[in-house]
Amino acid sequence: MNRCKLCVTNDADDTGSHVVPHFLLKRIFNVENAKGRDQEISFKISALDVQMSFGRSVQPEKLEEVFGDLSDEELEARAMADLVVDNEWCKSCEKKFADLESFYSKTLAVEKETEYQSTDDSLGALMFWLSIIWRISATGKNNLRLSAKDERKIRNLLNEYEPGKNNDEFTKKWSPVLDEISYQVYRSPDYYKKIDPEHGTFLLDGKNMQPYAIMVDEFAVLIYMKKSHLKLKLAAFFDFENLDGALSNFDSGENITPLSVEEYGSHISKVVEYMKDIKLDRYRGILNRLYRKIGHQGNMPEHIVGEIIAQMTSDERKLGRKYTHEDFVKCTTEVVLKHHVELRQINRGR
Ligand SMILES: [Zn+2]
């Protein structure tokens, strides 16, 4: 068995470990299998990474079979598999993460319309957020990757920190590292419940960026590992990088910058636009592969691609999960069948 990635001592014997805390994850994914109107619809950006496998000699009539091999449930299961992992760390380190989570989940009860302090245990709050980006990076199945140096730093901090205990010695020892780290937390309490439960929540983690950024459910968090990064504002993260939210560090209390439904919604619109672009690019690729598979050369004629995409995007409300797989199959099937005769002629012509 591998060694635990956190303590690097014990066997990595923990299974079903959450990369993102359960109390946030359960809002994103329907992990309790609850059915009904309150069921939140999920989306995780890696779920877009759909690999379609084409069988041999596919006819347009069989499009449904070609695309129908992954249901939304299966896509969700794949996304879940990147967020619930086995044998990455040990049970005792998992206990530490669980303690951090149960501590932080209590701060959700506090909410205000103006900037507020969520907890005076600022070291605990910082460790909570660091534990998430470390887990995402260390398990390597999602976007966010810490630099090797930062991963080492954060591993050391998490390994020696003891939740709920006196950490004076720890703070003294690690103050040169802790002093440099600051972060911003934006929160729009119950955003999705208020705005549109049909759309569900997002988990996004920025790729190769400083500050490190994650957006999970109603939180967006930017983490600066160096004071000098505060000046740089290098990375774009759905306009959160342009906000001037309250900074927190390990000894100032955790300050939350609340965002109204409208404000948070303006960032969500950027996320939706971004995902739409990614999806459309991916769909173009799939359509061209399909086109060749059904016996043509080159790319699917632009007017047919355009028609499929226009049909898919005609309904703005479909931008949530419903806009994904099944709609694509349906639109492609309809449009390709409609152009069946034209496509036959293209085939005969060459
Ligand atoms: Zn361990």
XYZ file of C-alpha atoms and ligand atoms in Angstrom:
351
model
C 0.000 0.000 0.000
C 1.165 3.533 -0.694
C 2.259 5.801 2.098
C -0.117 8.506 3.266
C 0.554 11.647 1.239
C 0.137 13.891 4.267
C 2.077 12.306 7.123
C 4.247 10.219 4.775
C 4.498 7.673 7.602
C 1.366 5.553 7.844
C -0.147 3.383 5.153
C -2.660 5.283 3.050
C -5.478 3.172 4.434
C -8.356 5.635 4.266
C -11.022 4.937 1.673
C -13.945 7.001 0.471
C -11.979 10.122 1.409
C -13.487 13.418 0.376
C -11.306 15.774 -1.607
C -13.820 18.530 -1.018
C -15.520 18.516 2.395
C -18.670 16.498 2.635
C -20.747 19.376 3.945
C -20.008 21.330 0.753
C -19.913 18.331 -1.546
C -23.337 17.134 -0.534
C -24.725 20.433 -1.756
C -23.119 19.908 -5.130
C -23.736 16.246 -5.625
C -26.734 14.327 -4.660
C -24.642 12.109 -2.419
C -27.459 11.276 -0.080
C -29.485 10.092 -3.060
C -32.290 12.340 -2.007
C -34.921 12.662 -4.678
C -37.474 15.339 -5.139
C -37.807 19.004 -5.834
C -35.052 20.096 -3.527
C -32.534 17.848 -5.155
C -29.666 20.016 -6.241
C -28.342 19.574 -9.674
C -24.684 19.099 -9.990
C -21.946 20.229 -12.197
C -18.260 19.863 -12.079
C -16.130 21.180 -14.833
C -14.208 17.940 -15.420
C -17.496 16.278 -16.226
C -17.209 18.058 -19.559
C -14.287 15.895 -20.397
C -16.456 13.360 -22.107
C -14.718 10.827 -24.237
C -17.114 9.446 -26.764
C -16.321 6.058 -28.116
C -17.550 5.306 -31.596
C -18.360 1.854 -32.789
C -17.512 0.683 -36.269
C -19.703 1.540 -39.278
C -22.094 3.839 -37.541
C -25.141 4.893 -39.510
C -26.905 8.188 -38.890
C -29.893 6.154 -37.731
C -27.735 4.761 -34.967
C -26.633 8.089 -33.586
C -28.612 7.552 -30.470
C -26.558 4.459 -29.746
C -23.299 6.256 -30.411
C -24.025 9.054 -28.002
C -26.236 7.184 -25.662
C -23.465 5.339 -23.888
C -23.032 7.749 -21.008
C -26.031 8.977 -19.117
C -25.985 12.090 -16.973
C -25.887 9.789 -13.962
C -22.765 8.123 -15.312
C -21.179 11.489 -16.025
C -21.955 12.486 -12.485
C -20.476 9.259 -11.168
C -17.290 9.994 -13.081
C -17.106 13.489 -11.637
C -17.722 12.052 -8.187
C -14.889 9.592 -8.661
C -12.501 12.531 -8.904
C -13.759 13.917 -5.628
C -14.046 10.821 -3.470
C -10.801 8.870 -3.472
C -9.225 5.773 -1.966
C -5.775 5.204 -0.480
C -4.441 8.733 -0.789
C -3.933 9.324 2.918
C -4.307 7.494 6.235
C -7.229 7.282 8.629
C -5.551 9.474 11.206
C -4.924 12.254 8.670
C -8.516 11.892 7.474
C -9.567 12.434 11.084
C -7.664 15.715 11.023
C -9.472 16.821 7.852
C -12.793 15.781 9.391
C -12.052 17.843 12.507
C -11.234 20.882 10.380
C -14.450 20.410 8.436
C -16.669 20.022 11.437
C -15.090 23.144 12.946
C -15.563 25.180 9.762
C -19.073 23.979 8.954
C -20.257 25.668 12.158
C -19.242 29.062 10.768
C -21.904 28.729 8.065
C -24.533 29.629 10.613
C -23.115 33.169 10.779
C -24.137 35.428 7.943
C -24.392 39.171 7.467
C -24.940 41.591 4.641
C -21.760 43.493 5.339
C -18.247 42.230 5.916
C -18.133 40.025 8.976
C -15.895 37.733 10.959
C -16.877 34.093 10.603
C -14.646 32.830 13.413
C -11.879 34.093 15.636
C -9.999 30.834 15.162
C -8.279 32.261 12.130
C -5.569 29.617 12.112
C -8.220 26.892 11.963
C -10.054 28.651 9.129
C -6.856 29.079 7.138
C -5.967 25.418 7.662
C -9.432 24.412 6.501
C -9.067 26.192 3.144
C -5.466 25.036 2.757
C -6.586 21.463 3.380
C -8.982 21.708 0.431
C -6.495 23.040 -2.096
C -3.883 20.574 -0.848
C -6.275 17.641 -1.252
C -7.328 18.759 -4.724
C -3.708 19.127 -5.782
C -2.321 16.021 -4.079
C -4.946 13.715 -5.563
C -4.263 15.195 -9.000
C -7.626 14.490 -10.610
C -8.895 18.024 -10.809
C -7.578 21.255 -12.277
C -5.857 22.907 -9.396
C -2.181 22.064 -8.935
C -0.024 23.673 -6.309
C 3.559 24.411 -7.216
C 5.887 21.765 -5.759
C 7.148 24.319 -3.269
C 3.682 25.348 -2.120
C 2.540 21.751 -1.917
C 5.482 21.008 0.385
C 4.811 24.081 2.514
C 1.130 23.302 2.931
C 1.796 19.625 3.601
C 4.163 20.584 6.422
C 1.631 22.978 7.901
C -1.251 20.513 7.739
C 0.864 17.671 9.042
C 1.954 19.519 12.167
C -1.177 21.533 12.879
C -3.503 20.026 15.487
C -7.154 21.064 15.151
C -8.749 22.244 18.369
C -5.483 22.121 20.348
C -3.070 24.764 21.482
C -0.957 25.546 18.443
C 1.351 28.204 19.928
C 4.498 26.179 19.271
C 3.306 25.439 15.762
C 2.600 29.112 15.081
C 5.993 30.133 16.390
C 7.799 27.557 14.303
C 5.927 28.282 11.083
C 5.385 32.040 11.395
C 7.751 32.894 8.496
C 5.535 30.783 6.196
C 2.193 31.709 7.806
C 3.014 35.418 7.749
C 3.204 35.351 3.973
C -0.154 33.676 3.367
C -3.376 35.619 3.014
C -6.735 34.890 1.470
C -10.107 36.306 0.523
C -13.422 34.585 1.046
C -16.495 35.682 -0.893
C -19.783 34.190 0.078
C -23.346 34.493 -1.097
C -25.295 32.514 1.504
C -27.759 30.037 0.020
C -27.235 31.551 -3.429
C -28.502 28.566 -5.342
C -31.522 28.016 -3.190
C -32.465 31.646 -3.606
C -31.794 32.045 -7.283
C -32.607 28.829 -9.051
C -32.392 25.397 -7.501
C -32.733 23.946 -10.993
C -29.268 25.146 -11.859
C -27.433 23.630 -8.937
C -23.938 24.472 -7.853
C -20.491 24.523 -9.296
C -17.143 23.337 -8.212
C -14.435 25.147 -10.090
C -10.771 25.157 -9.429
C -8.431 27.355 -11.366
C -5.679 25.761 -13.369
C -2.044 26.767 -12.856
C -2.766 30.046 -11.220
C -1.598 32.310 -8.454
C -3.494 33.168 -6.373
C -4.944 29.699 -6.035
C -8.657 29.929 -6.566
C -11.619 27.698 -5.950
C -15.307 28.251 -6.196
C -17.460 25.764 -4.406
C -21.166 26.189 -3.886
C -21.729 29.637 -2.374
C -18.035 30.308 -1.686
C -15.240 31.683 -3.833
C -11.817 31.653 -2.201
C -8.560 33.174 -3.428
C -5.400 32.124 -1.629
C -2.168 34.094 -1.890
C 0.890 32.144 -0.765
C 3.164 35.201 -0.859
C 2.626 38.819 0.101
C 4.124 39.798 -3.231
C 1.320 37.960 -5.055
C -1.177 40.453 -3.669
C 0.233 43.115 -5.978
C 0.368 40.972 -9.065
C -3.257 39.957 -9.638
C -2.036 37.667 -12.361
C -4.811 35.243 -12.879
C -8.335 35.688 -14.113
C -10.952 33.869 -12.098
C -14.391 34.916 -13.322
C -13.823 38.504 -12.205
C -13.322 37.574 -8.562
C -9.743 38.720 -9.080
C -11.052 42.257 -9.633
C -12.894 42.452 -6.343
C -11.295 44.080 -3.384
C -12.540 41.756 -0.677
C -11.323 41.677 2.891
C -8.084 39.807 3.410
C -7.617 37.280 6.163
C -4.544 35.660 7.556
C -3.620 33.217 10.269
C -4.013 35.603 13.199
C -6.550 38.273 12.277
C -9.815 36.328 12.408
C -11.450 35.155 9.210
C -13.160 37.990 7.352
C -15.913 37.153 4.911
C -16.966 39.463 2.111
C -20.653 38.755 1.495
C -21.991 39.123 -2.031
C -25.605 39.760 -2.896
C -27.453 37.390 -5.169
C -26.989 39.911 -8.028
C -23.264 40.286 -7.402
C -22.581 36.577 -7.107
C -24.826 36.029 -10.116
C -22.660 38.296 -12.274
C -19.679 36.023 -11.597
C -21.782 32.931 -12.227
C -22.694 34.366 -15.644
C -18.989 34.502 -16.477
C -18.637 30.884 -15.382
C -21.564 29.876 -17.558
C -20.127 31.715 -20.584
C -16.791 30.038 -20.038
C -18.315 26.596 -19.754
C -20.432 27.231 -22.795
C -17.321 28.026 -24.852
C -15.576 24.890 -23.644
C -18.607 22.762 -24.388
C -19.115 24.185 -27.852
C -15.475 23.536 -28.754
C -15.760 20.005 -27.489
C -19.007 19.416 -29.355
C -17.438 20.645 -32.581
C -14.693 18.073 -32.107
C -17.160 15.279 -31.428
C -19.306 16.239 -34.412
C -16.311 16.163 -36.744
C -15.272 12.757 -35.462
C -18.802 11.517 -35.883
C -18.893 12.932 -39.413
C -15.804 10.930 -40.385
C -17.121 7.856 -38.649
C -20.244 7.854 -40.773
C -18.121 7.762 -43.883
C -17.231 11.347 -44.768
C -13.948 13.128 -45.074
C -12.949 16.410 -43.454
C -15.205 18.309 -41.097
C -18.956 18.374 -40.822
C -20.320 21.196 -42.994
C -20.465 24.395 -40.997
C -24.183 24.965 -41.594
C -25.033 21.586 -40.060
C -22.753 22.155 -37.068
C -24.262 25.619 -36.723
C -27.753 24.225 -36.780
C -27.009 21.657 -34.072
C -25.362 24.224 -31.843
C -28.070 26.815 -32.453
C -30.695 24.284 -31.504
C -28.842 23.392 -28.334
C -28.303 26.971 -27.237
C -31.704 28.290 -28.269
C -33.023 27.831 -24.789
C -31.001 29.816 -22.258
C -32.459 27.841 -19.428
C -30.698 24.772 -20.630
C -27.321 26.160 -19.654
C -27.369 24.162 -16.466
C -26.910 20.453 -16.414
C -29.789 19.759 -18.746
C -27.799 21.432 -21.481
C -25.191 18.686 -21.427
C -25.281 15.231 -22.757
C -28.844 14.300 -23.529
C -29.636 17.555 -25.308
C -26.582 17.144 -27.446
C -27.627 13.659 -28.464
C -31.147 14.781 -29.212
C -30.164 17.841 -31.254
C -27.484 15.966 -33.188
C -29.831 13.130 -33.999
C -32.587 15.457 -35.177
C -30.361 17.668 -37.288
C -28.293 14.887 -38.854
C -31.398 12.906 -39.736
C -32.898 16.034 -41.272
C -29.799 16.410 -43.445
C -29.611 12.720 -44.165
C -30.254 13.032 -47.904
C -27.795 15.885 -48.284
C -25.149 13.878 -46.403
C -25.742 10.865 -48.674
C -25.166 13.066 -51.697
C -21.898 14.360 -50.266
C -20.829 10.733 -49.892
C -21.817 9.818 -53.452
C -20.138 12.895 -54.822
C -16.621 11.914 -53.777
Zn -1.320 10.169 7.392
